[in-house]
PDB file of C-alpha atoms in Angstrom:
ATOM      1  CA  MET A   7     -14.167 -22.340 -29.334  1.00 73.00           C
ATOM      2  CA  ILE A   8     -14.173 -21.668 -25.607  1.00 77.00           C
ATOM      3  CA  ASP A   9     -10.913 -20.243 -24.299  1.00 84.00           C
ATOM      4  CA  PRO A  10      -9.850 -22.475 -21.399  1.00 85.00           C
ATOM      5  CA  TYR A  11      -7.780 -19.611 -20.018  1.00 89.00           C
ATOM      6  CA  ASN A  12     -10.708 -17.359 -19.219  1.00 95.00           C
ATOM      7  CA  ASP A  13     -11.487 -15.236 -16.160  1.00 97.00           C
ATOM      8  CA  GLU A  14     -12.867 -18.229 -14.258  1.00 97.00           C
ATOM      9  CA  TYR A  15      -9.707 -20.221 -14.858  1.00 98.00           C
ATOM     10  CA  PHE A  16      -7.487 -17.512 -13.391  1.00 98.00           C
ATOM     11  CA  MET A  17      -9.880 -16.802 -10.532  1.00 98.00           C
ATOM     12  CA  LYS A  18      -9.676 -20.495  -9.619  1.00 98.00           C
ATOM     13  CA  GLN A  19      -5.927 -20.047  -9.397  1.00 98.00           C
ATOM     14  CA  ALA A  20      -6.438 -17.038  -7.104  1.00 98.00           C
ATOM     15  CA  LEU A  21      -8.815 -19.196  -5.031  1.00 98.00           C
ATOM     16  CA  LEU A  22      -6.120 -21.837  -4.625  1.00 98.00           C
ATOM     17  CA  GLU A  23      -3.920 -19.120  -3.146  1.00 98.00           C
ATOM     18  CA  ALA A  24      -6.754 -17.994  -0.871  1.00 98.00           C
ATOM     19  CA  LYS A  25      -7.148 -21.575   0.358  1.00 98.00           C
ATOM     20  CA  THR A  26      -3.451 -21.723   1.164  1.00 98.00           C
ATOM     21  CA  ALA A  27      -3.907 -18.567   3.250  1.00 98.00           C
ATOM     22  CA  PHE A  28      -6.855 -20.232   5.011  1.00 98.00           C
ATOM     23  CA  GLU A  29      -4.711 -23.236   5.899  1.00 97.00           C
ATOM     24  CA  LYS A  30      -2.138 -20.866   7.406  1.00 97.00           C
ATOM     25  CA  ASP A  31      -4.867 -19.251   9.508  1.00 97.00           C
ATOM     26  CA  GLU A  32      -4.632 -16.045   7.478  1.00 97.00           C
ATOM     27  CA  VAL A  33      -7.663 -14.100   6.199  1.00 97.00           C
ATOM     28  CA  PRO A  34      -8.219 -16.102   2.993  1.00 98.00           C
ATOM     29  CA  VAL A  35      -7.499 -13.720   0.151  1.00 98.00           C
ATOM     30  CA  GLY A  36      -5.439 -14.837  -2.828  1.00 98.00           C
ATOM     31  CA  CYS A  37      -4.474 -13.427  -6.178  1.00 98.00           C
ATOM     32  CA  VAL A  38      -2.565 -13.957  -9.392  1.00 98.00           C
ATOM     33  CA  ILE A  39      -1.225 -11.476 -11.927  1.00 98.00           C
ATOM     34  CA  VAL A  40      -1.455 -12.548 -15.553  1.00 98.00           C
ATOM     35  CA  LEU A  41       0.411 -11.320 -18.619  1.00 98.00           C
ATOM     36  CA  ASN A  42      -0.428 -12.765 -22.046  1.00 97.00           C
ATOM     37  CA  LYS A  43      -2.344 -15.642 -20.412  1.00 96.00           C
ATOM     38  CA  ILE A  44       0.669 -16.545 -18.286  1.00 97.00           C
ATOM     39  CA  ILE A  45       0.679 -16.233 -14.483  1.00 98.00           C
ATOM     40  CA  ILE A  46       3.666 -14.078 -13.523  1.00 98.00           C
ATOM     41  CA  ALA A  47       2.869 -13.704  -9.805  1.00 98.00           C
ATOM     42  CA  ARG A  48       0.811 -15.727  -7.324  1.00 98.00           C
ATOM     43  CA  THR A  49       0.439 -14.700  -3.715  1.00 98.00           C
ATOM     44  CA  HIS A  50      -1.810 -14.896  -0.676  1.00 98.00           C
ATOM     45  CA  ASN A  51      -2.379 -12.758   2.362  1.00 98.00           C
ATOM     46  CA  LEU A  52       0.393 -13.088   4.964  1.00 98.00           C
ATOM     47  CA  THR A  53      -0.381 -10.276   7.402  1.00 97.00           C
ATOM     48  CA  GLU A  54      -0.383 -12.510  10.482  1.00 96.00           C
ATOM     49  CA  ARG A  55       2.673 -14.531   9.538  1.00 95.00           C
ATOM     50  CA  LEU A  56       4.664 -11.374   8.804  1.00 95.00           C
ATOM     51  CA  THR A  57       3.012  -9.162  11.472  1.00 95.00           C
ATOM     52  CA  ASP A  58       2.596  -6.625   8.697  1.00 95.00           C
ATOM     53  CA  PHE A  59      -0.529  -5.171   7.139  1.00 94.00           C
ATOM     54  CA  THR A  60       1.342  -4.266   3.997  1.00 95.00           C
ATOM     55  CA  ALA A  61       1.533  -8.029   3.264  1.00 97.00           C
ATOM     56  CA  HIS A  62      -1.876  -8.140   1.603  1.00 98.00           C
ATOM     57  CA  ALA A  63      -1.942 -10.581  -1.319  1.00 98.00           C
ATOM     58  CA  GLU A  64      -2.143  -7.806  -3.907  1.00 98.00           C
ATOM     59  CA  MET A  65       0.794  -5.823  -2.516  1.00 98.00           C
ATOM     60  CA  GLN A  66       3.059  -8.844  -2.648  1.00 98.00           C
ATOM     61  CA  ALA A  67       1.813  -9.622  -6.158  1.00 98.00           C
ATOM     62  CA  PHE A  68       2.621  -6.099  -7.394  1.00 98.00           C
ATOM     63  CA  THR A  69       6.130  -6.382  -5.987  1.00 97.00           C
ATOM     64  CA  SER A  70       6.584  -9.846  -7.449  1.00 97.00           C
ATOM     65  CA  ALA A  71       5.189  -9.005 -10.896  1.00 98.00           C
ATOM     66  CA  THR A  72       7.123  -5.764 -11.330  1.00 97.00           C
ATOM     67  CA  GLU A  73      10.307  -7.590 -10.344  1.00 96.00           C
ATOM     68  CA  PHE A  74       9.542 -10.398 -12.799  1.00 97.00           C
ATOM     69  CA  ILE A  75       9.028  -8.141 -15.798  1.00 97.00           C
ATOM     70  CA  ASP A  76      11.577  -5.576 -14.522  1.00 96.00           C
ATOM     71  CA  ASN A  77       9.127  -2.753 -15.098  1.00 96.00           C
ATOM     72  CA  LYS A  78       7.254  -0.605 -12.569  1.00 94.00           C
ATOM     73  CA  TYR A  79       4.213  -0.515 -14.833  1.00 97.00           C
ATOM     74  CA  LEU A  80       1.749  -3.385 -15.214  1.00 98.00           C
ATOM     75  CA  ASP A  81      -0.457  -1.831 -17.887  1.00 98.00           C
ATOM     76  CA  LYS A  82      -0.510  -5.025 -19.949  1.00 98.00           C
ATOM     77  CA  CYS A  83      -1.337  -7.218 -16.938  1.00 98.00           C
ATOM     78  CA  THR A  84      -4.508  -8.372 -15.209  1.00 98.00           C
ATOM     79  CA  LEU A  85      -4.864  -8.846 -11.461  1.00 98.00           C
ATOM     80  CA  TYR A  86      -7.237 -11.629 -10.402  1.00 98.00           C
ATOM     81  CA  VAL A  87      -8.077 -11.342  -6.716  1.00 98.00           C
ATOM     82  CA  THR A  88     -10.682 -13.196  -4.664  1.00 98.00           C
ATOM     83  CA  LEU A  89     -11.834 -10.097  -2.737  1.00 98.00           C
ATOM     84  CA  GLU A  90     -12.445  -6.483  -3.735  1.00 98.00           C
ATOM     85  CA  PRO A  91      -9.178  -4.665  -2.998  1.00 98.00           C
ATOM     86  CA  CYS A  92      -8.900  -2.339   0.010  1.00 97.00           C
ATOM     87  CA  VAL A  93      -7.904   1.305  -0.400  1.00 96.00           C
ATOM     88  CA  MET A  94      -4.197   0.563   0.148  1.00 97.00           C
ATOM     89  CA  CYS A  95      -4.147  -2.086  -2.575  1.00 98.00           C
ATOM     90  CA  ALA A  96      -6.306  -0.028  -4.929  1.00 97.00           C
ATOM     91  CA  GLY A  97      -3.956   2.912  -4.314  1.00 97.00           C
ATOM     92  CA  ALA A  98      -0.977   0.706  -5.143  1.00 98.00           C
ATOM     93  CA  SER A  99      -2.700  -0.472  -8.335  1.00 98.00           C
ATOM     94  CA  PHE A 100      -3.029   3.177  -9.357  1.00 97.00           C
ATOM     95  CA  TRP A 101       0.732   3.590  -9.350  1.00 97.00           C
ATOM     96  CA  THR A 102       1.261   0.379 -11.337  1.00 98.00           C
ATOM     97  CA  ARG A 103      -1.374   1.472 -13.925  1.00 98.00           C
ATOM     98  CA  ILE A 104      -2.484  -2.151 -14.066  1.00 98.00           C
ATOM     99  CA  GLY A 105      -4.515  -2.882 -17.188  1.00 98.00           C
ATOM    100  CA  LYS A 106      -7.374  -4.788 -15.568  1.00 98.00           C
ATOM    101  CA  ILE A 107      -8.581  -5.859 -12.144  1.00 98.00           C
ATOM    102  CA  VAL A 108     -10.907  -8.851 -11.894  1.00 98.00           C
ATOM    103  CA  TYR A 109     -12.221  -9.553  -8.419  1.00 98.00           C
ATOM    104  CA  GLY A 110     -14.514 -12.155  -6.913  1.00 98.00           C
ATOM    105  CA  ALA A 111     -16.461 -11.144  -3.807  1.00 98.00           C
ATOM    106  CA  SER A 112     -17.305  -7.564  -2.896  1.00 98.00           C
ATOM    107  CA  ASP A 113     -16.082  -6.179   0.429  1.00 97.00           C
ATOM    108  CA  GLU A 114     -18.768  -3.920   1.813  1.00 93.00           C
ATOM    109  CA  ARG A 115     -16.690  -2.933   4.852  1.00 92.00           C
ATOM    110  CA  ARG A 116     -13.192  -2.395   3.532  1.00 94.00           C
ATOM    111  CA  GLY A 117     -13.410  -2.417  -0.256  1.00 96.00           C
ATOM    112  CA  TYR A 118     -12.129   0.650  -2.097  1.00 95.00           C
ATOM    113  CA  LYS A 119     -15.572   1.278  -3.611  1.00 94.00           C
ATOM    114  CA  ARG A 120     -16.857   2.134  -0.153  1.00 89.00           C
ATOM    115  CA  LEU A 121     -14.885   5.384  -0.376  1.00 85.00           C
ATOM    116  CA  THR A 122     -14.655   6.262  -4.043  1.00 81.00           C
ATOM    117  CA  GLU A 123     -14.021   4.468  -7.302  1.00 77.00           C
ATOM    118  CA  ASN A 124     -11.591   7.227  -8.267  1.00 86.00           C
ATOM    119  CA  VAL A 125      -8.818   5.488  -6.355  1.00 93.00           C
ATOM    120  CA  LEU A 126      -7.949   3.431  -9.434  1.00 96.00           C
ATOM    121  CA  HIS A 127      -5.976   4.640 -12.426  1.00 96.00           C
ATOM    122  CA  PRO A 128      -8.356   5.956 -15.116  1.00 96.00           C
ATOM    123  CA  THR A 129      -7.049   3.388 -17.619  1.00 97.00           C
ATOM    124  CA  THR A 130      -7.685   0.391 -15.323  1.00 98.00           C
ATOM    125  CA  GLU A 131     -10.655  -1.746 -16.363  1.00 98.00           C
ATOM    126  CA  VAL A 132     -12.607  -3.509 -13.606  1.00 98.00           C
ATOM    127  CA  ILE A 133     -14.661  -6.698 -13.681  1.00 98.00           C
ATOM    128  CA  SER A 134     -16.303  -7.989 -10.505  1.00 98.00           C
ATOM    129  CA  GLY A 135     -18.309 -11.007  -9.361  1.00 97.00           C
ATOM    130  CA  ILE A 136     -16.230 -13.791 -10.974  1.00 98.00           C
ATOM    131  CA  LEU A 137     -16.734 -16.905  -8.770  1.00 98.00           C
ATOM    132  CA  ALA A 138     -18.039 -14.491  -6.142  1.00 98.00           C
ATOM    133  CA  GLU A 139     -19.859 -17.168  -4.147  1.00 98.00           C
ATOM    134  CA  GLU A 140     -16.807 -19.403  -3.744  1.00 98.00           C
ATOM    135  CA  CYS A 141     -14.660 -16.415  -2.804  1.00 98.00           C
ATOM    136  CA  LYS A 142     -17.214 -15.186  -0.271  1.00 98.00           C
ATOM    137  CA  ASP A 143     -17.888 -18.646   1.200  1.00 98.00           C
ATOM    138  CA  LEU A 144     -14.205 -19.036   1.995  1.00 97.00           C
ATOM    139  CA  MET A 145     -14.235 -15.749   3.924  1.00 97.00           C
ATOM    140  CA  ILE A 146     -17.411 -16.716   5.798  1.00 97.00           C
ATOM    141  CA  SER A 147     -15.949 -20.109   6.767  1.00 97.00           C
ATOM    142  CA  PHE A 148     -12.813 -18.406   8.031  1.00 97.00           C
ATOM    143  CA  PHE A 149     -14.557 -15.874  10.260  1.00 95.00           C
ATOM    144  CA  ARG A 150     -17.001 -18.528  11.521  1.00 94.00           C
ATOM    145  CA  LYS A 151     -14.025 -20.655  12.584  1.00 90.00           C
ATOM    146  CA  LYS A 152     -12.521 -17.643  14.361  1.00 84.00           C
ATOM    147  CA  ARG A 153     -15.564 -16.987  16.526  1.00 80.00           C
TER     148      ARG A 153
ATOM    149  CA  MET B  14      11.180  24.360  28.964  1.00 73.00           C
ATOM    150  CA  ILE B  15      11.225  23.732  25.238  1.00 77.00           C
ATOM    151  CA  ASP B  16      11.194  20.057  24.361  1.00 84.00           C
ATOM    152  CA  PRO B  17      14.107  19.475  21.949  1.00 85.00           C
ATOM    153  CA  TYR B  18      12.346  16.381  20.604  1.00 89.00           C
ATOM    154  CA  ASN B  19       9.453  18.248  19.063  1.00 95.00           C
ATOM    155  CA  ASP B  20       7.744  17.876  15.688  1.00 97.00           C
ATOM    156  CA  GLU B  21      10.409  19.975  13.955  1.00 97.00           C
ATOM    157  CA  TYR B  22      13.168  17.774  15.322  1.00 98.00           C
ATOM    158  CA  PHE B  23      11.636  14.619  13.927  1.00 98.00           C
ATOM    159  CA  MET B  24      10.676  16.254  10.637  1.00 98.00           C
ATOM    160  CA  LYS B  25      14.332  17.222  10.223  1.00 98.00           C
ATOM    161  CA  GLN B  26      15.167  13.539  10.594  1.00 98.00           C
ATOM    162  CA  ALA B  27      12.593  12.716   7.903  1.00 98.00           C
ATOM    163  CA  LEU B  28      14.190  15.423   5.721  1.00 98.00           C
ATOM    164  CA  LEU B  29      17.591  13.782   6.109  1.00 98.00           C
ATOM    165  CA  GLU B  30      16.022  10.613   4.707  1.00 98.00           C
ATOM    166  CA  ALA B  31      14.437  12.570   1.861  1.00 98.00           C
ATOM    167  CA  LYS B  32      17.857  14.042   1.032  1.00 98.00           C
ATOM    168  CA  THR B  33      19.314  10.540   0.884  1.00 98.00           C
ATOM    169  CA  ALA B  34      16.577   9.634  -1.614  1.00 98.00           C
ATOM    170  CA  PHE B  35      17.482  12.746  -3.629  1.00 98.00           C
ATOM    171  CA  GLU B  36      21.123  11.669  -3.775  1.00 97.00           C
ATOM    172  CA  LYS B  37      20.007   8.278  -5.097  1.00 97.00           C
ATOM    173  CA  ASP B  38      17.977  10.007  -7.821  1.00 97.00           C
ATOM    174  CA  GLU B  39      14.720   8.921  -6.179  1.00 98.00           C
ATOM    175  CA  VAL B  40      11.723  11.231  -5.675  1.00 97.00           C
ATOM    176  CA  PRO B  41      12.870  12.835  -2.386  1.00 98.00           C
ATOM    177  CA  VAL B  42      10.396  11.682   0.230  1.00 98.00           C
ATOM    178  CA  GLY B  43      11.583  10.497   3.618  1.00 98.00           C
ATOM    179  CA  CYS B  44      10.015   9.521   6.892  1.00 98.00           C
ATOM    180  CA  VAL B  45      10.586   8.318  10.424  1.00 98.00           C
ATOM    181  CA  ILE B  46       8.270   6.513  12.832  1.00 98.00           C
ATOM    182  CA  VAL B  47       8.571   7.526  16.459  1.00 98.00           C
ATOM    183  CA  LEU B  48       7.508   5.728  19.627  1.00 98.00           C
ATOM    184  CA  ASN B  49       8.005   7.438  22.995  1.00 97.00           C
ATOM    185  CA  LYS B  50      10.335  10.008  21.417  1.00 96.00           C
ATOM    186  CA  ILE B  51      12.520   7.260  19.963  1.00 97.00           C
ATOM    187  CA  ILE B  52      12.881   6.684  16.211  1.00 98.00           C
ATOM    188  CA  ILE B  53      12.003   3.049  15.527  1.00 98.00           C
ATOM    189  CA  ALA B  54      12.026   3.226  11.707  1.00 98.00           C
ATOM    190  CA  ARG B  55      13.670   5.545   9.186  1.00 98.00           C
ATOM    191  CA  THR B  56      13.203   5.105   5.461  1.00 98.00           C
ATOM    192  CA  HIS B  57      13.166   6.905   2.134  1.00 98.00           C
ATOM    193  CA  ASN B  58      11.519   6.328  -1.193  1.00 98.00           C
ATOM    194  CA  LEU B  59      13.145   3.536  -3.216  1.00 98.00           C
ATOM    195  CA  THR B  60      10.695   2.985  -6.062  1.00 97.00           C
ATOM    196  CA  GLU B  61      13.301   3.409  -8.815  1.00 96.00           C
ATOM    197  CA  ARG B  62      16.008   1.369  -7.131  1.00 95.00           C
ATOM    198  CA  LEU B  63      13.582  -1.495  -6.457  1.00 95.00           C
ATOM    199  CA  THR B  64      11.445  -1.037  -9.624  1.00 95.00           C
ATOM    200  CA  ASP B  65       8.479  -1.208  -7.267  1.00 95.00           C
ATOM    201  CA  PHE B  66       5.843   1.393  -6.461  1.00 94.00           C
ATOM    202  CA  THR B  67       5.082  -0.271  -3.148  1.00 95.00           C
ATOM    203  CA  ALA B  68       8.520   0.927  -1.965  1.00 97.00           C
ATOM    204  CA  HIS B  69       7.262   4.361  -0.924  1.00 98.00           C
ATOM    205  CA  ALA B  70       9.009   5.591   2.231  1.00 98.00           C
ATOM    206  CA  GLU B  71       5.913   5.144   4.401  1.00 98.00           C
ATOM    207  CA  MET B  72       5.235   1.554   3.287  1.00 98.00           C
ATOM    208  CA  GLN B  73       8.761   0.511   4.165  1.00 98.00           C
ATOM    209  CA  ALA B  74       8.493   2.351   7.482  1.00 98.00           C
ATOM    210  CA  PHE B  75       5.266   0.545   8.413  1.00 98.00           C
ATOM    211  CA  THR B  76       6.888  -2.801   7.656  1.00 97.00           C
ATOM    212  CA  SER B  77      10.015  -1.855   9.569  1.00 98.00           C
ATOM    213  CA  ALA B  78       8.201  -0.435  12.612  1.00 98.00           C
ATOM    214  CA  THR B  79       5.723  -3.302  12.989  1.00 97.00           C
ATOM    215  CA  GLU B  80       8.613  -5.735  12.769  1.00 96.00           C
ATOM    216  CA  PHE B  81      10.577  -3.780  15.371  1.00 97.00           C
ATOM    217  CA  ILE B  82       7.788  -3.726  17.950  1.00 97.00           C
ATOM    218  CA  ASP B  83       6.450  -7.134  16.834  1.00 96.00           C
ATOM    219  CA  ASN B  84       2.926  -5.755  16.638  1.00 96.00           C
ATOM    220  CA  LYS B  85       0.752  -5.057  13.603  1.00 94.00           C
ATOM    221  CA  TYR B  86      -0.668  -1.963  15.283  1.00 97.00           C
ATOM    222  CA  LEU B  87       1.135   1.357  15.570  1.00 98.00           C
ATOM    223  CA  ASP B  88      -1.477   3.192  17.632  1.00 98.00           C
ATOM    224  CA  LYS B  89       1.130   4.594  20.021  1.00 98.00           C
ATOM    225  CA  CYS B  90       3.414   5.756  17.194  1.00 98.00           C
ATOM    226  CA  THR B  91       3.770   8.895  15.106  1.00 98.00           C
ATOM    227  CA  LEU B  92       4.730   8.954  11.436  1.00 98.00           C
ATOM    228  CA  TYR B  93       6.736  11.998  10.328  1.00 98.00           C
ATOM    229  CA  VAL B  94       6.826  12.239   6.561  1.00 98.00           C
ATOM    230  CA  THR B  95       8.064  15.047   4.329  1.00 98.00           C
ATOM    231  CA  LEU B  96       5.145  14.824   1.866  1.00 98.00           C
ATOM    232  CA  GLU B  97       1.404  14.279   2.312  1.00 98.00           C
ATOM    233  CA  PRO B  98       0.884  10.506   1.934  1.00 98.00           C
ATOM    234  CA  CYS B  99      -0.676   9.100  -1.231  1.00 97.00           C
ATOM    235  CA  VAL B 100      -3.829   6.962  -1.111  1.00 96.00           C
ATOM    236  CA  MET B 101      -1.844   3.709  -0.923  1.00 97.00           C
ATOM    237  CA  CYS B 102       0.178   4.888   2.069  1.00 98.00           C
ATOM    238  CA  ALA B 103      -2.843   6.469   3.756  1.00 97.00           C
ATOM    239  CA  GLY B 104      -4.732   3.198   3.209  1.00 97.00           C
ATOM    240  CA  ALA B 105      -1.856   1.288   4.789  1.00 98.00           C
ATOM    241  CA  SER B 106      -1.848   3.676   7.756  1.00 98.00           C
ATOM    242  CA  PHE B 107      -5.531   2.858   8.252  1.00 97.00           C
ATOM    243  CA  TRP B 108      -4.691  -0.799   8.824  1.00 97.00           C
ATOM    244  CA  THR B 109      -1.876   0.043  11.253  1.00 98.00           C
ATOM    245  CA  ARG B 110      -4.178   2.426  13.198  1.00 98.00           C
ATOM    246  CA  ILE B 111      -1.186   4.734  13.574  1.00 98.00           C
ATOM    247  CA  GLY B 112      -1.676   7.255  16.380  1.00 98.00           C
ATOM    248  CA  LYS B 113      -0.546  10.368  14.548  1.00 98.00           C
ATOM    249  CA  ILE B 114       0.640  11.463  11.122  1.00 98.00           C
ATOM    250  CA  VAL B 115       2.717  14.630  10.835  1.00 98.00           C
ATOM    251  CA  TYR B 116       3.553  15.670   7.305  1.00 98.00           C
ATOM    252  CA  GLY B 117       5.477  18.526   5.752  1.00 98.00           C
ATOM    253  CA  ALA B 118       4.432  19.613   2.262  1.00 98.00           C
ATOM    254  CA  SER B 119       0.984  19.064   0.798  1.00 98.00           C
ATOM    255  CA  ASP B 120       0.651  17.044  -2.407  1.00 97.00           C
ATOM    256  CA  GLU B 121      -2.088  18.602  -4.487  1.00 93.00           C
ATOM    257  CA  ARG B 122      -1.805  15.987  -7.228  1.00 92.00           C
ATOM    258  CA  ARG B 123      -1.425  12.682  -5.406  1.00 94.00           C
ATOM    259  CA  GLY B 124      -2.097  13.329  -1.731  1.00 96.00           C
ATOM    260  CA  TYR B 125      -4.870  11.306  -0.082  1.00 95.00           C
ATOM    261  CA  LYS B 126      -6.820  14.481   0.741  1.00 94.00           C
ATOM    262  CA  ARG B 127      -7.445  14.986  -2.960  1.00 89.00           C
ATOM    263  CA  LEU B 128      -9.872  12.047  -2.808  1.00 85.00           C
ATOM    264  CA  THR B 129     -11.209  11.977   0.720  1.00 81.00           C
ATOM    265  CA  GLU B 130      -9.916  12.398   4.238  1.00 77.00           C
ATOM    266  CA  ASN B 131     -11.855   9.304   5.267  1.00 86.00           C
ATOM    267  CA  VAL B 132      -9.028   7.077   4.074  1.00 93.00           C
ATOM    268  CA  LEU B 133      -7.353   7.364   7.475  1.00 96.00           C
ATOM    269  CA  HIS B 134      -8.349   5.460  10.585  1.00 96.00           C
ATOM    270  CA  PRO B 135     -10.789   7.545  12.663  1.00 96.00           C
ATOM    271  CA  THR B 136      -8.402   7.507  15.638  1.00 97.00           C
ATOM    272  CA  THR B 137      -5.443   8.861  13.635  1.00 98.00           C
ATOM    273  CA  GLU B 138      -4.583  12.483  14.405  1.00 98.00           C
ATOM    274  CA  VAL B 139      -3.097  14.581  11.580  1.00 98.00           C
ATOM    275  CA  ILE B 140      -0.793  17.596  11.695  1.00 98.00           C
ATOM    276  CA  SER B 141       0.420  19.204   8.467  1.00 98.00           C
ATOM    277  CA  GLY B 142       2.778  21.954   7.371  1.00 97.00           C
ATOM    278  CA  ILE B 143       5.767  21.177   9.626  1.00 98.00           C
ATOM    279  CA  LEU B 144       8.870  22.466   7.761  1.00 98.00           C
ATOM    280  CA  ALA B 145       6.647  22.525   4.683  1.00 98.00           C
ATOM    281  CA  GLU B 146       8.893  24.900   2.742  1.00 98.00           C
ATOM    282  CA  GLU B 147      12.029  22.775   3.136  1.00 98.00           C
ATOM    283  CA  CYS B 148      10.092  19.641   2.216  1.00 98.00           C
ATOM    284  CA  LYS B 149       8.560  21.288  -0.849  1.00 98.00           C
ATOM    285  CA  ASP B 150      11.812  22.927  -1.986  1.00 98.00           C
ATOM    286  CA  LEU B 151      13.501  19.535  -2.091  1.00 97.00           C
ATOM    287  CA  MET B 152      10.750  18.202  -4.372  1.00 97.00           C
ATOM    288  CA  ILE B 153      10.948  21.267  -6.629  1.00 97.00           C
ATOM    289  CA  SER B 154      14.747  20.960  -6.924  1.00 97.00           C
ATOM    290  CA  PHE B 155      14.389  17.291  -7.832  1.00 97.00           C
ATOM    291  CA  PHE B 156      11.861  17.776 -10.603  1.00 95.00           C
ATOM    292  CA  ARG B 157      13.720  20.821 -11.933  1.00 94.00           C
ATOM    293  CA  LYS B 158      16.862  18.664 -12.215  1.00 90.00           C
ATOM    294  CA  LYS B 159      14.838  16.015 -14.086  1.00 84.00           C
ATOM    295  CA  ARG B 160      13.632  18.365 -16.784  1.00 80.00           C
TER     296      ARG B 160
END
């Protein structure tokens, strides 16, 4: 039987968040954090609204998820994010020891892999390319609109 | 004439913050952000209190300073921090394009230099070792107390 709550399902939820960011004229990145197939945090980029670069989707999600489970560590959780995390967010994920990161589109310019994959915690599993085209298309549409 | 508002002066202010963290049983790291010789943000590590790794002193200071000047960019500001920033905080400083980072003690285990110095924005100047002994001694006292 196919599990309806698979990686694509949760990435679609992250995409909904990214679309909300788009509507707010924010760089359209969204994410959800999942524990035992349940979404415990859902956030989108708010750097413009908050005039604050630390308001990347992932950073807010880490804060929200750790508050929800009242534990600094997210080792049993999975982060679904539409774009490859930047170094700041990857560095934050290290501290949380998050169990898995699933991302959509790669970020050749600002993704953490540009520097080194060693940013992540050694126990964090990574899956990339889930709904990559949809995630990337949203970014392209956004920057085209901005020009 | 000696400028009383030199790097040591501001690092002492960061140390006062670190000591406040120590008193709260938090890893004793403190920082201030300075613009035109005026402190516009002063924070200390609150990861235990907030059950949130994103509550490193520097992250809070970036949020506080950008809010204060109502600008996402801190290119005219200097961050004084008692410990070499971790990758998350260095990655955040990249986005803010902070003008200068002055830190006290090096962090051989978790400092951003362990991975690569390219984490920082290319325009960010770095000075290290200001009041390094005091900054380090505070960390050593904290972890000795924890054992």
